[in-house]
XYZ file of N, CA and C in Angstrom:
381
model
N 17.906 6.910 -55.273
C 18.629 8.130 -55.076
C 18.479 8.547 -53.648
N 19.482 9.167 -52.979
C 19.422 9.682 -51.584
C 19.657 11.071 -51.546
N 19.159 11.606 -50.446
C 19.425 12.983 -50.049
C 20.848 12.999 -49.400
N 21.724 13.780 -50.009
C 23.163 13.710 -49.557
C 23.377 14.182 -48.045
N 22.501 15.174 -47.668
C 22.693 15.764 -46.323
C 22.236 14.784 -45.203
N 21.211 14.029 -45.519
C 20.657 12.994 -44.441
C 20.938 11.599 -44.779
N 21.370 11.327 -45.969
C 21.532 9.927 -46.358
C 20.172 9.191 -46.387
N 19.103 9.925 -46.426
C 17.781 9.377 -46.432
C 17.324 9.148 -47.932
N 16.562 8.117 -48.250
C 16.073 8.060 -49.535
C 15.149 9.176 -49.966
N 15.213 9.543 -51.252
C 14.336 10.525 -51.761
C 12.901 10.099 -51.651
N 11.970 10.992 -51.245
C 10.622 10.469 -51.108
C 10.015 10.219 -52.583
N 9.142 9.207 -52.495
C 8.538 8.765 -53.709
C 7.058 9.387 -53.731
N 6.649 9.815 -54.917
C 5.285 10.520 -54.978
C 4.291 9.401 -54.746
N 3.125 9.765 -54.299
C 2.034 8.806 -54.098
C 1.448 8.480 -55.455
N 0.839 7.356 -55.492
C 0.219 6.999 -56.714
C -1.085 7.800 -56.980
N -1.308 8.266 -58.215
C -2.438 9.005 -58.578
C -3.686 8.354 -58.422
N -4.846 9.081 -58.662
C -6.148 8.524 -58.531
C -6.283 7.418 -59.623
N -6.880 6.271 -59.111
C -7.070 5.037 -60.003
C -5.911 4.299 -60.159
N -4.709 4.594 -59.613
C -3.487 3.899 -59.751
C -3.293 3.074 -58.467
N -2.674 1.914 -58.635
C -2.425 1.185 -57.390
C -0.859 1.377 -57.154
N -0.638 1.684 -55.826
C 0.751 1.833 -55.418
C 1.263 0.405 -54.989
N 2.488 0.102 -55.201
C 3.066 -1.178 -54.809
C 3.073 -1.331 -53.287
N 2.804 -2.665 -52.871
C 2.897 -2.979 -51.460
C 4.158 -3.771 -51.225
N 4.867 -3.418 -50.125
C 6.171 -4.146 -49.837
C 5.840 -4.989 -48.666
N 6.395 -6.242 -48.651
C 6.246 -7.120 -47.539
C 7.580 -7.323 -46.981
N 7.625 -7.881 -45.673
C 8.907 -8.188 -44.994
C 9.574 -9.364 -45.756
N 10.809 -9.328 -45.907
C 11.463 -10.494 -46.573
C 11.127 -11.782 -45.810
N 10.775 -12.845 -46.571
C 10.546 -14.051 -45.915
C 9.027 -14.273 -45.514
N 8.197 -13.217 -45.686
C 6.794 -13.479 -45.490
C 6.109 -13.862 -46.692
N 4.854 -14.386 -46.576
C 4.087 -14.865 -47.681
C 3.824 -13.676 -48.657
N 3.938 -14.097 -49.951
C 3.549 -13.139 -50.954
C 2.097 -13.069 -51.170
N 1.553 -12.091 -51.817
C 0.163 -12.011 -52.117
C -0.507 -10.942 -51.394
N -1.825 -10.794 -51.612
C -2.595 -9.696 -50.928
C -2.660 -9.944 -49.496
N -2.697 -8.786 -48.681
C -2.799 -8.840 -47.249
C -4.254 -8.980 -46.960
N -4.637 -9.987 -45.986
C -5.983 -10.122 -45.618
C -6.299 -9.124 -44.599
N -7.643 -8.996 -44.329
C -8.146 -7.995 -43.316
C -7.424 -8.233 -41.966
N -7.379 -9.566 -41.580
C -6.803 -9.872 -40.264
C -5.278 -9.497 -40.253
N -4.604 -9.734 -41.409
C -3.191 -9.412 -41.386
C -2.979 -7.891 -41.343
N -3.839 -7.130 -42.063
C -3.752 -5.717 -42.091
C -3.889 -5.118 -40.632
N -4.954 -5.732 -39.912
C -5.084 -5.274 -38.508
C -3.965 -5.653 -37.665
N -3.419 -6.869 -37.809
C -2.177 -7.232 -36.981
C -1.052 -6.389 -37.295
N -0.813 -6.102 -38.638
C 0.374 -5.225 -39.029
C 0.156 -3.923 -38.444
N -1.052 -3.265 -38.456
C -1.320 -2.080 -37.911
C -1.087 -1.977 -36.465
N -1.487 -3.116 -35.746
C -1.209 -3.200 -34.287
C 0.281 -3.296 -34.013
N 0.921 -4.042 -34.846
C 2.448 -4.249 -34.689
C 3.105 -2.878 -34.878
N 2.826 -2.053 -35.835
C 3.386 -0.896 -36.094
C 3.074 0.092 -34.905
N 1.927 0.005 -34.335
C 1.535 0.896 -33.163
C 2.469 0.474 -31.958
N 2.480 -0.822 -31.798
C 3.280 -1.431 -30.676
C 4.771 -0.944 -30.816
N 5.396 -0.987 -31.956
C 6.752 -0.541 -32.128
C 6.881 1.023 -31.939
N 5.942 1.765 -32.369
C 5.930 3.192 -32.074
C 5.837 3.458 -30.634
N 4.970 2.686 -29.879
C 4.795 2.865 -28.398
C 6.174 2.508 -27.761
N 6.754 1.409 -28.200
C 8.016 1.087 -27.508
C 9.055 2.110 -27.671
N 9.254 2.720 -28.922
C 10.153 3.703 -29.189
C 9.911 4.943 -28.315
N 8.591 5.345 -28.305
C 8.274 6.559 -27.462
C 8.458 6.237 -25.987
N 8.201 5.123 -25.489
C 8.414 4.664 -24.206
C 9.803 4.734 -23.848
N 10.719 4.327 -24.650
C 12.232 4.294 -24.363
C 12.636 5.764 -24.311
N 12.198 6.593 -25.223
C 12.624 7.986 -25.250
C 12.158 8.736 -24.048
N 10.938 8.540 -23.682
C 10.298 9.152 -22.393
C 11.120 8.677 -21.200
N 11.359 7.348 -21.079
C 12.122 6.770 -20.026
C 13.462 7.502 -19.753
N 14.130 7.556 -20.861
C 15.507 8.138 -20.834
C 15.409 9.488 -20.408
N 14.528 10.384 -20.927
C 14.376 11.756 -20.558
C 13.997 11.918 -19.040
N 13.112 11.117 -18.525
C 12.729 11.200 -17.197
C 13.804 10.811 -16.173
N 14.436 9.599 -16.563
C 15.657 9.150 -15.759
C 16.684 10.176 -15.661
N 16.989 10.941 -16.869
C 17.993 11.961 -16.767
C 17.519 13.080 -15.889
N 16.346 13.514 -16.007
C 15.831 14.551 -15.188
C 15.950 14.271 -13.673
N 15.460 13.059 -13.322
C 15.627 12.656 -11.979
C 17.125 12.674 -11.434
N 17.933 12.111 -12.332
C 19.333 12.200 -11.917
C 19.957 13.553 -11.861
N 19.589 14.442 -12.930
C 20.032 15.869 -12.641
C 19.564 16.508 -11.399
N 18.370 16.216 -11.035
C 17.731 16.795 -9.797
C 18.156 16.182 -8.481
N 18.994 15.099 -8.630
C 19.474 14.372 -7.512
C 18.331 13.666 -6.742
N 17.329 13.215 -7.508
C 16.116 12.549 -6.917
C 16.191 11.137 -7.361
N 15.376 10.299 -6.572
C 15.281 8.859 -6.912
C 13.874 8.454 -7.333
N 13.843 7.559 -8.209
C 12.496 7.007 -8.575
C 12.030 5.996 -7.441
N 10.989 6.553 -6.835
C 10.350 5.720 -5.575
C 9.944 4.368 -5.993
N 9.420 4.227 -7.106
C 8.977 2.916 -7.625
C 10.224 1.950 -7.881
N 11.096 2.484 -8.547
C 12.298 1.701 -8.645
C 13.011 1.274 -7.396
N 12.985 2.222 -6.422
C 13.668 1.877 -5.117
C 12.895 0.742 -4.493
N 11.642 0.698 -4.516
C 10.864 -0.327 -3.843
C 10.792 -1.627 -4.571
N 10.646 -1.648 -5.839
C 10.394 -2.868 -6.734
C 11.597 -3.356 -7.530
N 12.567 -2.328 -7.625
C 13.697 -2.681 -8.506
C 13.420 -2.409 -10.029
N 12.161 -2.104 -10.312
C 11.844 -1.839 -11.695
C 10.981 -0.530 -11.663
N 11.123 0.359 -12.724
C 10.208 1.459 -12.804
C 9.058 1.150 -13.713
N 8.098 2.100 -13.826
C 6.908 1.950 -14.605
C 7.232 1.713 -16.033
N 8.331 2.399 -16.488
C 8.768 2.179 -17.928
C 9.101 0.802 -18.247
N 9.817 0.141 -17.277
C 10.335 -1.214 -17.503
C 9.131 -2.145 -17.672
N 8.105 -1.932 -16.888
C 6.950 -2.870 -16.882
C 6.149 -2.605 -18.204
N 5.969 -1.378 -18.650
C 5.199 -1.196 -19.826
C 6.023 -1.724 -21.036
N 7.270 -1.497 -21.018
C 8.049 -2.140 -22.148
C 7.940 -3.636 -22.141
N 7.986 -4.291 -21.094
C 7.886 -5.736 -20.988
C 6.446 -6.196 -21.559
N 5.345 -5.448 -21.210
C 4.039 -5.717 -21.659
C 3.970 -5.572 -23.165
N 4.517 -4.398 -23.690
C 4.515 -4.249 -25.128
C 5.286 -5.250 -25.875
N 6.461 -5.615 -25.316
C 7.245 -6.653 -26.034
C 6.527 -8.052 -26.059
N 5.807 -8.359 -24.946
C 5.071 -9.561 -24.918
C 3.843 -9.587 -25.990
N 3.224 -8.344 -26.056
C 2.107 -8.218 -27.109
C 2.760 -8.304 -28.522
N 3.978 -7.732 -28.687
C 4.714 -7.718 -29.979
C 4.947 -9.151 -30.395
N 5.380 -9.971 -29.421
C 5.720 -11.359 -29.633
C 4.447 -12.203 -30.051
N 3.389 -11.811 -29.388
C 2.106 -12.628 -29.669
C 1.603 -12.221 -31.096
N 1.699 -10.939 -31.368
C 1.374 -10.553 -32.767
C 2.158 -11.196 -33.880
N 3.491 -11.264 -33.508
C 4.426 -11.896 -34.499
C 4.133 -13.373 -34.715
N 3.750 -13.985 -33.671
C 3.387 -15.422 -33.592
C 2.125 -15.679 -34.372
N 1.157 -14.806 -34.237
C -0.052 -14.876 -35.022
C 0.179 -14.663 -36.427
N 1.028 -13.690 -36.818
C 1.378 -13.374 -38.221
C 2.019 -14.663 -38.821
N 2.926 -15.379 -38.095
C 3.591 -16.508 -38.471
C 2.518 -17.657 -38.726
N 1.600 -17.792 -37.841
C 0.498 -18.814 -38.031
C -0.317 -18.606 -39.353
N -0.610 -17.359 -39.631
C -1.282 -17.045 -40.810
C -0.421 -17.387 -42.086
N 0.834 -17.162 -42.035
C 1.750 -17.459 -43.138
C 1.781 -18.896 -43.355
N 1.969 -19.682 -42.235
C 1.886 -21.144 -42.355
C 0.629 -21.686 -42.875
N -0.490 -21.197 -42.465
C -1.807 -21.696 -42.965
C -1.939 -21.336 -44.398
N -1.540 -20.157 -44.873
C -1.653 -19.837 -46.278
C -0.845 -20.783 -47.211
N 0.344 -21.071 -46.747
C 1.248 -21.903 -47.620
C 1.513 -21.278 -48.888
N 1.599 -20.077 -49.021
C 1.909 -19.275 -50.282
C 3.315 -19.343 -50.478
N 3.712 -18.982 -51.666
C 5.178 -18.833 -52.033
C 5.724 -17.643 -51.400
N 6.999 -17.557 -51.309
C 7.647 -16.357 -50.651
C 8.422 -15.692 -51.727
N 8.483 -14.319 -51.654
C 9.207 -13.548 -52.607
C 10.288 -12.888 -51.749
N 11.636 -13.137 -52.140
C 12.675 -12.548 -51.426
C 13.647 -11.812 -52.406
N 14.275 -10.879 -51.900
C 15.312 -10.000 -52.708
C 16.610 -10.877 -52.569
N 17.272 -11.121 -53.657
C 18.614 -11.783 -53.477
C 19.743 -10.905 -52.916
N 20.907 -11.392 -52.659
C 21.942 -10.637 -52.022
C 22.238 -9.385 -52.670
N 22.186 -9.456 -53.971
C 22.600 -8.238 -54.800
C 21.364 -7.214 -54.929
N 20.219 -7.672 -54.369
C 19.052 -6.795 -54.503
C 18.785 -6.437 -55.960
N 19.112 -7.254 -56.827
C 18.789 -6.937 -58.258
C 17.671 -7.805 -58.879
N 17.260 -8.835 -58.128
C 16.104 -9.646 -58.682
C 15.419 -10.252 -57.543
N 14.055 -10.611 -57.822
C 13.319 -11.281 -56.782
C 13.345 -12.732 -56.931
N 13.217 -13.504 -55.952
C 13.345 -14.872 -55.894
C 11.986 -15.373 -55.410
N 11.293 -16.210 -56.097
C 9.958 -16.802 -55.671
C 10.280 -18.158 -55.072
N 9.947 -18.328 -53.807
C 10.101 -19.653 -53.154
C 8.793 -20.320 -52.773
N 8.702 -21.645 -52.980
C 7.393 -22.281 -52.568
C 7.348 -22.389 -51.074
């Protein structure tokens, strides 16, 4: 069910004490419990994605302010790139390395995969 005004899904209540809430995995990733290493990598990945989003928002706001004030970014004038470009590239590189490590863990585990079919009505377990 969705909220008509925002088209966002209705929030689901948290599991009560002593109850386990379901864990969702990315489609195509190994099924089964998440290891401590995976949990750390997934946490790092989420942090990097938030950092990238924040970086892009800040960059847009600052670039617009400079433009409105009729000023130029001195770093960009000298190097051709501003500080936001550099930090975004570093974050994307880290994100790629985290994804590669998660892929290595999946390959090493050789577990089955659980995917949702095209109709999203049933789960398919793949070796």
